[in-house]
mmCIF file of C-alpha atoms and ligand atoms in Angstrom:
data_model
loop_
_atom_site.group_PDB
_atom_site.id
_atom_site.type_symbol
_atom_site.label_atom_id
_atom_site.label_comp_id
_atom_site.label_asym_id
_atom_site.label_seq_id
_atom_site.Cartn_x
_atom_site.Cartn_y
_atom_site.Cartn_z
ATOM 1 C CA MET A 136 102.716 -56.455 25.095
ATOM 2 C CA LYS A 137 104.834 -56.387 21.964
ATOM 3 C CA ARG A 138 106.840 -59.427 22.908
ATOM 4 C CA ARG A 139 103.691 -61.360 23.584
ATOM 5 C CA ASP A 140 102.390 -60.288 20.179
ATOM 6 C CA PHE A 141 105.561 -61.475 18.577
ATOM 7 C CA VAL A 142 105.378 -64.899 20.157
ATOM 8 C CA LYS A 143 101.752 -65.209 19.097
ATOM 9 C CA THR A 144 102.391 -63.990 15.566
ATOM 10 C CA VAL A 145 105.484 -65.954 14.839
ATOM 11 C CA GLY A 146 104.339 -68.970 16.789
ATOM 12 C CA ILE A 147 107.764 -69.757 18.187
ATOM 13 C CA GLY A 148 106.409 -70.887 21.510
ATOM 14 C CA ALA A 149 104.087 -70.125 24.341
ATOM 15 C CA LEU A 150 106.591 -68.206 26.451
ATOM 16 C CA ALA A 151 105.158 -65.302 28.392
ATOM 17 C CA GLY A 152 106.469 -61.894 27.339
ATOM 18 C CA GLY A 153 108.556 -61.021 30.351
ATOM 19 C CA ALA A 154 110.311 -64.346 30.557
ATOM 20 C CA LEU A 155 111.408 -64.340 26.944
ATOM 21 C CA ALA A 156 114.837 -62.769 27.181
ATOM 22 C CA ALA A 157 115.775 -64.707 30.273
ATOM 23 C CA CYS A 158 114.680 -67.993 28.680
ATOM 24 C CA SER A 159 116.688 -67.376 25.521
ATOM 25 C CA LYS A 160 119.767 -66.795 27.607
ATOM 26 C CA LYS A 161 119.207 -69.931 29.625
ATOM 27 C CA GLU A 162 118.616 -72.035 26.526
ATOM 28 C CA GLY A 163 121.670 -70.467 24.912
ATOM 29 C CA ALA A 164 123.885 -71.426 27.770
ATOM 30 C CA GLY A 165 122.523 -74.989 27.740
ATOM 31 C CA THR A 166 123.026 -75.392 24.010
ATOM 32 C CA ALA A 167 126.518 -73.995 24.207
ATOM 33 C CA VAL A 168 127.441 -76.513 26.868
ATOM 34 C CA MET A 169 125.895 -79.393 24.918
ATOM 35 C CA SER A 170 127.563 -78.605 21.601
ATOM 36 C CA GLY A 171 130.770 -77.305 23.103
ATOM 37 C CA GLY A 172 130.405 -74.289 20.790
ATOM 38 C CA LYS A 173 130.693 -70.667 21.726
ATOM 39 C CA LYS A 174 127.599 -68.500 21.688
ATOM 40 C CA VAL A 175 127.669 -65.869 18.945
ATOM 41 C CA GLU A 176 126.954 -62.445 20.410
ATOM 42 C CA TRP A 177 126.001 -59.626 18.044
ATOM 43 C CA LYS A 178 125.168 -55.987 18.591
ATOM 44 C CA MET A 179 122.328 -54.438 16.576
ATOM 45 C CA VAL A 180 122.440 -50.638 16.414
ATOM 46 C CA THR A 181 119.287 -48.855 15.278
ATOM 47 C CA THR A 182 118.150 -45.484 13.987
ATOM 48 C CA TRP A 183 115.120 -45.520 16.337
ATOM 49 C CA PRO A 184 114.676 -44.609 19.970
ATOM 50 C CA LYS A 185 114.768 -47.841 21.963
ATOM 51 C CA ASN A 186 111.375 -49.615 21.880
ATOM 52 C CA PHE A 187 109.836 -46.924 19.655
ATOM 53 C CA PRO A 188 106.382 -48.327 18.709
ATOM 54 C CA GLY A 189 106.380 -50.158 15.387
ATOM 55 C CA LEU A 190 109.913 -49.283 14.276
ATOM 56 C CA GLY A 191 112.016 -49.849 17.407
ATOM 57 C CA THR A 192 109.853 -52.756 18.462
ATOM 58 C CA GLY A 193 110.287 -54.110 14.922
ATOM 59 C CA ALA A 194 114.048 -54.220 15.548
ATOM 60 C CA ASN A 195 113.324 -56.070 18.802
ATOM 61 C CA THR A 196 111.166 -58.553 16.885
ATOM 62 C CA LEU A 197 114.045 -59.261 14.525
ATOM 63 C CA ALA A 198 116.540 -59.804 17.352
ATOM 64 C CA GLU A 199 114.132 -62.050 19.251
ATOM 65 C CA ALA A 200 113.463 -64.125 16.129
ATOM 66 C CA ILE A 201 117.194 -64.733 15.661
ATOM 67 C CA ASN A 202 117.733 -65.505 19.338
ATOM 68 C CA GLN A 203 114.853 -67.957 19.450
ATOM 69 C CA MET A 204 115.291 -69.654 16.085
ATOM 70 C CA SER A 205 118.951 -70.266 16.877
ATOM 71 C CA GLY A 206 117.946 -71.978 20.114
ATOM 72 C CA GLY A 207 120.134 -69.471 21.919
ATOM 73 C CA ARG A 208 123.294 -70.273 19.913
ATOM 74 C CA MET A 209 123.150 -66.683 18.843
ATOM 75 C CA GLU A 210 122.217 -63.615 20.845
ATOM 76 C CA VAL A 211 121.539 -60.257 19.238
ATOM 77 C CA LYS A 212 121.356 -57.296 21.589
ATOM 78 C CA VAL A 213 119.447 -54.235 20.375
ATOM 79 C CA TYR A 214 120.718 -50.691 20.970
ATOM 80 C CA GLY A 215 118.476 -47.644 20.507
ATOM 81 C CA ALA A 216 119.695 -44.504 18.761
ATOM 82 C CA ASN A 217 122.509 -42.848 20.736
ATOM 83 C CA GLU A 218 122.998 -45.805 23.060
ATOM 84 C CA LEU A 219 126.043 -47.030 21.166
ATOM 85 C CA VAL A 220 126.109 -44.705 18.154
ATOM 86 C CA PRO A 221 123.854 -41.831 16.968
ATOM 87 C CA ALA A 222 121.014 -42.730 14.591
ATOM 88 C CA LEU A 223 122.720 -41.502 11.475
ATOM 89 C CA GLU A 224 125.970 -43.331 12.214
ATOM 90 C CA VAL A 225 124.397 -46.782 12.097
ATOM 91 C CA PHE A 226 125.563 -47.434 8.536
ATOM 92 C CA ASP A 227 129.210 -46.608 9.324
ATOM 93 C CA ALA A 228 129.119 -48.513 12.617
ATOM 94 C CA VAL A 229 128.043 -51.734 10.893
ATOM 95 C CA SER A 230 130.306 -51.143 7.909
ATOM 96 C CA SER A 231 133.342 -50.804 10.201
ATOM 97 C CA GLY A 232 132.314 -53.728 12.415
ATOM 98 C CA THR A 233 131.660 -51.651 15.567
ATOM 99 C CA ALA A 234 128.309 -53.474 15.474
ATOM 100 C CA GLU A 235 127.563 -56.613 13.479
ATOM 101 C CA MET A 236 124.063 -55.539 12.544
ATOM 102 C CA GLY A 237 121.874 -52.463 12.128
ATOM 103 C CA HIS A 238 118.183 -51.598 11.705
ATOM 104 C CA GLY A 239 117.047 -48.427 9.952
ATOM 105 C CA ALA A 240 115.937 -47.206 6.533
ATOM 106 C CA ALA A 241 117.988 -47.031 3.346
ATOM 107 C CA TYR A 242 117.009 -43.454 2.465
ATOM 108 C CA TYR A 243 119.126 -42.232 5.375
ATOM 109 C CA TRP A 244 122.228 -43.312 3.426
ATOM 110 C CA LYS A 245 121.858 -41.298 0.233
ATOM 111 C CA GLY A 246 125.143 -39.602 1.173
ATOM 112 C CA LYS A 247 126.795 -43.025 0.726
ATOM 113 C CA SER A 248 124.963 -43.909 -2.459
ATOM 114 C CA GLU A 249 122.126 -42.054 -4.185
ATOM 115 C CA ALA A 250 120.685 -45.405 -5.266
ATOM 116 C CA ALA A 251 120.052 -46.375 -1.619
ATOM 117 C CA GLN A 252 116.892 -44.269 -1.639
ATOM 118 C CA PHE A 253 115.113 -46.689 -3.971
ATOM 119 C CA PHE A 254 115.234 -49.359 -1.256
ATOM 120 C CA ALA A 255 113.221 -47.383 1.325
ATOM 121 C CA ALA A 256 110.544 -45.124 -0.169
ATOM 122 C CA VAL A 257 110.057 -43.359 -3.477
ATOM 123 C CA PRO A 258 107.309 -40.751 -3.995
ATOM 124 C CA PHE A 259 104.583 -42.383 -6.130
ATOM 125 C CA GLY A 260 106.724 -45.544 -6.058
ATOM 126 C CA LEU A 261 105.957 -49.077 -4.934
ATOM 127 C CA ASN A 262 103.611 -50.001 -2.101
ATOM 128 C CA ALA A 263 104.562 -52.618 0.520
ATOM 129 C CA GLN A 264 103.359 -55.605 -1.479
ATOM 130 C CA GLU A 265 105.142 -54.375 -4.578
ATOM 131 C CA MET A 266 108.354 -53.527 -2.702
ATOM 132 C CA ASN A 267 108.499 -57.099 -1.434
ATOM 133 C CA GLY A 268 107.745 -58.415 -4.921
ATOM 134 C CA TRP A 269 110.484 -56.321 -6.483
ATOM 135 C CA LEU A 270 113.039 -57.099 -3.772
ATOM 136 C CA TYR A 271 112.447 -60.831 -3.355
ATOM 137 C CA HIS A 272 111.465 -61.882 -6.868
ATOM 138 C CA GLY A 273 111.991 -58.943 -9.204
ATOM 139 C CA GLY A 274 115.743 -58.393 -9.063
ATOM 140 C CA GLY A 275 115.655 -55.713 -6.343
ATOM 141 C CA MET A 276 117.675 -57.639 -3.728
ATOM 142 C CA GLU A 277 120.490 -58.331 -6.192
ATOM 143 C CA LEU A 278 120.757 -54.614 -6.915
ATOM 144 C CA TRP A 279 120.554 -53.676 -3.228
ATOM 145 C CA ASN A 280 123.395 -56.105 -2.468
ATOM 146 C CA GLU A 281 125.418 -54.510 -5.227
ATOM 147 C CA VAL A 282 124.801 -51.002 -3.843
ATOM 148 C CA TYR A 283 125.954 -51.981 -0.323
ATOM 149 C CA ALA A 284 128.804 -54.340 -1.316
ATOM 150 C CA PRO A 285 131.477 -51.590 -1.467
ATOM 151 C CA PHE A 286 130.722 -50.878 2.202
ATOM 152 C CA GLY A 287 131.109 -54.499 3.314
ATOM 153 C CA LEU A 288 127.400 -54.701 4.090
ATOM 154 C CA ILE A 289 124.639 -57.176 3.323
ATOM 155 C CA PRO A 290 121.131 -55.636 3.266
ATOM 156 C CA ALA A 291 117.784 -57.264 4.018
ATOM 157 C CA ALA A 292 114.217 -55.976 4.084
ATOM 158 C CA ALA A 293 113.189 -56.050 7.751
ATOM 159 C CA GLY A 294 109.915 -54.174 8.080
ATOM 160 C CA ASN A 295 107.368 -52.072 6.235
ATOM 161 C CA THR A 296 104.983 -49.363 7.422
ATOM 162 C CA GLY A 297 102.529 -49.759 4.546
ATOM 163 C CA VAL A 298 101.140 -46.616 2.883
ATOM 164 C CA GLN A 299 101.778 -43.631 5.146
ATOM 165 C CA MET A 300 99.540 -40.595 5.660
ATOM 166 C CA GLY A 301 100.019 -37.288 3.841
ATOM 167 C CA GLY A 302 100.434 -35.344 7.069
ATOM 168 C CA TRP A 303 98.957 -32.809 9.486
ATOM 169 C CA PHE A 304 98.090 -29.292 8.339
ATOM 170 C CA ASN A 305 96.513 -26.213 9.871
ATOM 171 C CA LYS A 306 95.116 -24.968 6.595
ATOM 172 C CA GLN A 307 93.353 -26.695 3.739
ATOM 173 C CA ILE A 308 95.347 -27.749 0.704
ATOM 174 C CA ASN A 309 93.016 -26.997 -2.188
ATOM 175 C CA SER A 310 95.569 -26.250 -4.874
ATOM 176 C CA ILE A 311 99.302 -26.642 -5.372
ATOM 177 C CA ALA A 312 99.635 -22.901 -4.560
ATOM 178 C CA ASP A 313 98.628 -23.716 -0.974
ATOM 179 C CA LEU A 314 101.975 -25.491 -0.585
ATOM 180 C CA LYS A 315 103.883 -22.282 -1.438
ATOM 181 C CA GLY A 316 105.759 -20.981 1.582
ATOM 182 C CA LEU A 317 104.605 -23.928 3.676
ATOM 183 C CA LYS A 318 107.200 -24.991 6.214
ATOM 184 C CA MET A 319 106.713 -28.707 6.568
ATOM 185 C CA ARG A 320 108.629 -31.523 8.179
ATOM 186 C CA ILE A 321 108.980 -33.980 5.323
ATOM 187 C CA PRO A 322 112.313 -35.747 4.802
ATOM 188 C CA GLY A 323 113.911 -37.389 1.792
ATOM 189 C CA LEU A 324 112.710 -37.241 -1.789
ATOM 190 C CA GLY A 325 109.260 -36.086 -0.674
ATOM 191 C CA GLY A 326 110.922 -33.031 0.853
ATOM 192 C CA GLU A 327 112.673 -32.244 -2.419
ATOM 193 C CA VAL A 328 109.303 -32.448 -4.187
ATOM 194 C CA LEU A 329 107.749 -30.035 -1.673
ATOM 195 C CA LYS A 330 110.643 -27.645 -2.259
ATOM 196 C CA ARG A 331 109.968 -27.641 -6.005
ATOM 197 C CA ALA A 332 106.319 -26.933 -5.260
ATOM 198 C CA GLY A 333 107.455 -23.782 -3.446
ATOM 199 C CA GLY A 334 107.418 -25.116 0.118
ATOM 200 C CA THR A 335 110.200 -25.333 2.680
ATOM 201 C CA PRO A 336 110.959 -28.881 3.756
ATOM 202 C CA VAL A 337 112.558 -29.330 7.169
ATOM 203 C CA ASN A 338 113.871 -32.492 8.740
ATOM 204 C CA LEU A 339 113.267 -32.871 12.458
ATOM 205 C CA PRO A 340 113.408 -35.974 14.621
ATOM 206 C CA GLY A 341 110.015 -37.381 15.642
ATOM 207 C CA GLY A 342 110.325 -36.274 19.254
ATOM 208 C CA GLU A 343 110.422 -32.574 18.292
ATOM 209 C CA LEU A 344 107.424 -32.542 15.970
ATOM 210 C CA TYR A 345 104.623 -31.911 18.451
ATOM 211 C CA THR A 346 106.184 -28.821 20.048
ATOM 212 C CA SER A 347 107.365 -27.481 16.662
ATOM 213 C CA LEU A 348 103.828 -27.688 15.321
ATOM 214 C CA GLN A 349 102.392 -26.215 18.510
ATOM 215 C CA SER A 350 104.787 -23.255 18.561
ATOM 216 C CA GLY A 351 104.357 -22.576 14.845
ATOM 217 C CA ALA A 352 108.028 -23.321 14.122
ATOM 218 C CA ILE A 353 106.607 -25.548 11.373
ATOM 219 C CA ASP A 354 103.241 -25.239 9.592
ATOM 220 C CA ALA A 355 102.754 -28.918 8.871
ATOM 221 C CA THR A 356 104.295 -32.322 9.407
ATOM 222 C CA GLU A 357 104.114 -35.818 8.107
ATOM 223 C CA TRP A 358 105.170 -38.682 10.354
ATOM 224 C CA VAL A 359 103.981 -42.223 9.685
ATOM 225 C CA GLY A 360 100.316 -43.157 9.946
ATOM 226 C CA PRO A 361 97.407 -43.259 12.417
ATOM 227 C CA TYR A 362 99.124 -45.590 14.926
ATOM 228 C CA ASN A 363 102.296 -43.511 15.445
ATOM 229 C CA ASP A 364 100.567 -40.170 14.780
ATOM 230 C CA LEU A 365 97.897 -40.772 17.425
ATOM 231 C CA ALA A 366 100.582 -41.619 19.977
ATOM 232 C CA PHE A 367 102.302 -38.272 19.322
ATOM 233 C CA GLY A 368 99.006 -36.398 19.779
ATOM 234 C CA PHE A 369 99.231 -34.325 16.581
ATOM 235 C CA TYR A 370 95.421 -34.053 16.532
ATOM 236 C CA LYS A 371 95.739 -31.567 19.426
ATOM 237 C CA VAL A 372 97.854 -29.114 17.413
ATOM 238 C CA ALA A 373 96.729 -29.548 13.794
ATOM 239 C CA LYS A 374 93.285 -29.300 12.214
ATOM 240 C CA TYR A 375 93.489 -31.431 9.088
ATOM 241 C CA TYR A 376 94.835 -34.930 8.521
ATOM 242 C CA TYR A 377 95.549 -35.421 4.828
ATOM 243 C CA TYR A 378 95.868 -38.582 2.757
ATOM 244 C CA PRO A 379 97.343 -40.395 0.911
ATOM 245 C CA GLY A 380 101.044 -40.479 1.788
ATOM 246 C CA TRP A 381 102.116 -39.990 -1.829
ATOM 247 C CA HIS A 382 105.706 -39.506 -0.654
ATOM 248 C CA GLU A 383 105.992 -42.800 1.268
ATOM 249 C CA PRO A 384 103.685 -45.404 -0.280
ATOM 250 C CA GLY A 385 105.202 -48.443 1.455
ATOM 251 C CA THR A 386 108.395 -47.611 3.287
ATOM 252 C CA THR A 387 110.762 -50.554 3.644
ATOM 253 C CA LEU A 388 112.855 -50.708 6.805
ATOM 254 C CA GLU A 389 116.165 -52.453 6.500
ATOM 255 C CA ALA A 390 118.539 -54.688 8.383
ATOM 256 C CA ILE A 391 122.192 -54.264 7.478
ATOM 257 C CA ILE A 392 124.687 -56.941 8.322
ATOM 258 C CA ASN A 393 128.467 -56.709 8.436
ATOM 259 C CA LYS A 394 129.631 -59.031 5.657
ATOM 260 C CA LYS A 395 132.647 -60.428 7.548
ATOM 261 C CA ALA A 396 130.551 -61.187 10.630
ATOM 262 C CA TYR A 397 127.940 -62.880 8.425
ATOM 263 C CA GLU A 398 130.475 -64.989 6.598
ATOM 264 C CA ALA A 399 131.948 -66.142 9.916
ATOM 265 C CA LEU A 400 128.606 -67.752 10.839
ATOM 266 C CA PRO A 401 127.869 -71.421 10.120
ATOM 267 C CA LYS A 402 125.438 -71.896 7.207
ATOM 268 C CA ASP A 403 122.414 -72.649 9.385
ATOM 269 C CA LEU A 404 122.844 -69.455 11.433
ATOM 270 C CA GLN A 405 123.263 -67.468 8.216
ATOM 271 C CA SER A 406 119.958 -68.878 7.048
ATOM 272 C CA ILE A 407 118.338 -68.063 10.409
ATOM 273 C CA VAL A 408 119.491 -64.426 10.239
ATOM 274 C CA MET A 409 118.163 -63.919 6.718
ATOM 275 C CA ASN A 410 114.883 -65.709 7.387
ATOM 276 C CA ALA A 411 114.383 -63.824 10.651
ATOM 277 C CA CYS A 412 114.558 -60.644 8.550
ATOM 278 C CA LYS A 413 111.729 -61.994 6.399
ATOM 279 C CA VAL A 414 109.684 -62.764 9.512
ATOM 280 C CA ALA A 415 110.291 -59.249 10.881
ATOM 281 C CA ASN A 416 109.481 -57.707 7.496
ATOM 282 C CA GLN A 417 106.091 -59.407 7.383
ATOM 283 C CA ASP A 418 105.316 -58.927 11.058
ATOM 284 C CA MET A 419 105.820 -55.154 11.016
ATOM 285 C CA LEU A 420 103.448 -54.694 8.084
ATOM 286 C CA ALA A 421 100.862 -56.884 9.806
ATOM 287 C CA GLU A 422 101.213 -54.857 13.000
ATOM 288 C CA TYR A 423 100.916 -51.503 11.215
ATOM 289 C CA THR A 424 97.896 -52.709 9.262
ATOM 290 C CA THR A 425 96.081 -53.733 12.427
ATOM 291 C CA ARG A 426 97.067 -50.813 14.639
ATOM 292 C CA ASN A 427 96.444 -48.204 11.920
ATOM 293 C CA ASN A 428 92.908 -49.566 11.499
ATOM 294 C CA ASP A 429 92.257 -49.146 15.220
ATOM 295 C CA ALA A 430 93.983 -45.778 15.580
ATOM 296 C CA LEU A 431 92.131 -44.266 12.625
ATOM 297 C CA GLN A 432 88.814 -45.043 14.321
ATOM 298 C CA THR A 433 90.021 -43.363 17.516
ATOM 299 C CA LEU A 434 91.257 -40.269 15.655
ATOM 300 C CA VAL A 435 88.055 -39.837 13.675
ATOM 301 C CA HIS A 436 85.403 -40.839 16.221
ATOM 302 C CA GLU A 437 86.981 -39.882 19.537
ATOM 303 C CA HIS A 438 89.137 -36.922 18.591
ATOM 304 C CA LYS A 439 86.965 -35.719 15.692
ATOM 305 C CA VAL A 440 89.931 -35.285 13.370
ATOM 306 C CA SER A 441 89.096 -33.751 9.994
ATOM 307 C CA LEU A 442 90.251 -36.313 7.461
ATOM 308 C CA ARG A 443 90.858 -34.887 3.988
ATOM 309 C CA GLN A 444 92.061 -36.268 0.693
ATOM 310 C CA PHE A 445 94.542 -34.235 -1.382
ATOM 311 C CA PRO A 446 92.677 -32.977 -4.474
ATOM 312 C CA ASP A 447 93.497 -34.860 -7.704
ATOM 313 C CA ASP A 448 94.950 -31.721 -9.225
ATOM 314 C CA VAL A 449 97.434 -31.375 -6.340
ATOM 315 C CA LEU A 450 98.389 -35.042 -6.590
ATOM 316 C CA LYS A 451 98.897 -34.787 -10.365
ATOM 317 C CA LYS A 452 101.296 -31.883 -9.906
ATOM 318 C CA LEU A 453 103.141 -33.618 -7.069
ATOM 319 C CA ARG A 454 103.411 -36.698 -9.290
ATOM 320 C CA LYS A 455 104.963 -34.666 -12.090
ATOM 321 C CA LEU A 456 107.510 -33.071 -9.744
ATOM 322 C CA SER A 457 108.221 -36.474 -8.154
ATOM 323 C CA ASP A 458 108.951 -38.030 -11.546
ATOM 324 C CA GLU A 459 111.516 -35.281 -12.186
ATOM 325 C CA VAL A 460 113.165 -35.677 -8.789
ATOM 326 C CA VAL A 461 113.320 -39.476 -8.983
ATOM 327 C CA ALA A 462 114.667 -39.441 -12.545
ATOM 328 C CA GLU A 463 117.428 -37.077 -11.420
ATOM 329 C CA VAL A 464 118.445 -39.522 -8.690
ATOM 330 C CA GLY A 465 118.451 -42.252 -11.329
ATOM 331 C CA ALA A 466 120.830 -40.190 -13.458
ATOM 332 C CA LYS A 467 123.470 -39.635 -10.731
ATOM 333 C CA ASP A 468 125.680 -42.606 -11.613
ATOM 334 C CA ALA A 469 125.678 -45.859 -13.587
ATOM 335 C CA LEU A 470 124.480 -48.050 -10.708
ATOM 336 C CA SER A 471 121.703 -45.607 -9.747
ATOM 337 C CA LYS A 472 120.587 -45.719 -13.388
ATOM 338 C CA ARG A 473 120.311 -49.512 -13.323
ATOM 339 C CA VAL A 474 118.376 -49.417 -10.043
ATOM 340 C CA PHE A 475 116.099 -46.668 -11.407
ATOM 341 C CA ASP A 476 115.423 -48.617 -14.621
ATOM 342 C CA SER A 477 114.628 -51.816 -12.716
ATOM 343 C CA PHE A 478 112.396 -49.958 -10.231
ATOM 344 C CA VAL A 479 110.448 -48.044 -12.876
ATOM 345 C CA LYS A 480 109.937 -51.123 -15.056
ATOM 346 C CA TYR A 481 108.636 -53.030 -12.024
ATOM 347 C CA ARG A 482 106.345 -50.154 -11.049
ATOM 348 C CA ASP A 483 104.850 -49.970 -14.532
ATOM 349 C CA GLN A 484 104.200 -53.692 -14.654
ATOM 350 C CA ALA A 485 102.870 -53.821 -11.086
ATOM 351 C CA SER A 486 100.559 -50.887 -11.852
ATOM 352 C CA ALA A 487 99.119 -52.757 -14.828
ATOM 353 C CA TRP A 488 98.593 -55.952 -12.832
ATOM 354 C CA HIS A 489 97.312 -54.239 -9.684
ATOM 355 C CA GLU A 490 94.884 -52.153 -11.704
ATOM 356 C CA ILE A 491 93.001 -55.332 -12.579
ATOM 357 C CA SER A 492 93.671 -57.144 -9.274
ATOM 358 C CA GLU A 493 93.966 -54.959 -6.126
ATOM 359 C CA VAL A 494 92.377 -51.728 -7.404
ATOM 360 C CA SER A 495 89.540 -53.564 -9.095
ATOM 361 C CA TYR A 496 88.921 -55.671 -5.999
ATOM 362 C CA TYR A 497 88.857 -52.632 -3.653
ATOM 363 C CA ARG A 498 86.328 -51.048 -5.999
ATOM 364 C CA ALA A 499 84.242 -54.209 -6.130
ATOM 365 C CA ARG A 500 84.211 -54.500 -2.354
ATOM 366 C CA LYS A 501 82.688 -51.058 -2.012
ATOM 367 C CA LEU A 502 79.847 -51.660 -4.500
HETATM 368 CA CA1 LIG B 826 107.088 -40.562 7.043
#
């Protein structure tokens, strides 16, 4: 299903889904014989379970794009979390050259560099469109390269979930006091914000969320959005589905590439790898946009989920706490400060422009 979607979306060819991998291999062998060159074989380790909808399949999309665009001169094999290395060892595995490439999210690597978090998701930060604007044309990529350079890594944006949902709760959130004592699965900077609001953030892998919510081990959880949340069945164990996902307004997924392996490629394959990342980046957002639309209808109309918006007063307080948390990250070291300054300047300008473009258009469309 996903492979067929990819072929359709990217328009590489009319190959049927199942035959894709086999065909690439066959073409690769043919090309190698014709040119006398040796096929480049890369391993891509990922922080997702193999084929996990949206995220894991996004890694597959990236590998398939490289395999196909290179006419089989290159073959990237995707490994799910724990197949070659555990999820949170992806960064080190690519840095050391155990794998040539990785797929994950930069906020997992804050232990390597605090500044990494700006390249995934920032509470009340940039949405998907703005992240891409900042990265590709606003100086963001240059900074990201600088942050990863000491680790021998080249980063690339390789997917985006769009605005996420606020999460699943079993009680209403009517004031910031309702977050006090709340045990919620919410990772990263959003979790730190919840902590300052009096809650207890916990980080659990996706596969444990349903049973944790069911058993009462946690009171609430965020995950991604309607598409992934419907698949996990959270509507069976939580009453209220809150929006918006203030903590993850447009999470960028990343590809990381071992610098030595990249530099060993001929120029055209280098270009294919980087442009395949752009294809995968766009394709994931398009997929999430479409599948979230569909899944939201199912959740609301079929499963009668109670959809609720966080009250403005709650959001204002979360925004204030978020600004504190994010500014602290920006004050950790000189490079984090430069990334923070660039990010905040871009957000301010994008807010001004999007107020009169996107926001105004959404309003006009509803009139
Ligand atoms: Ca999330």
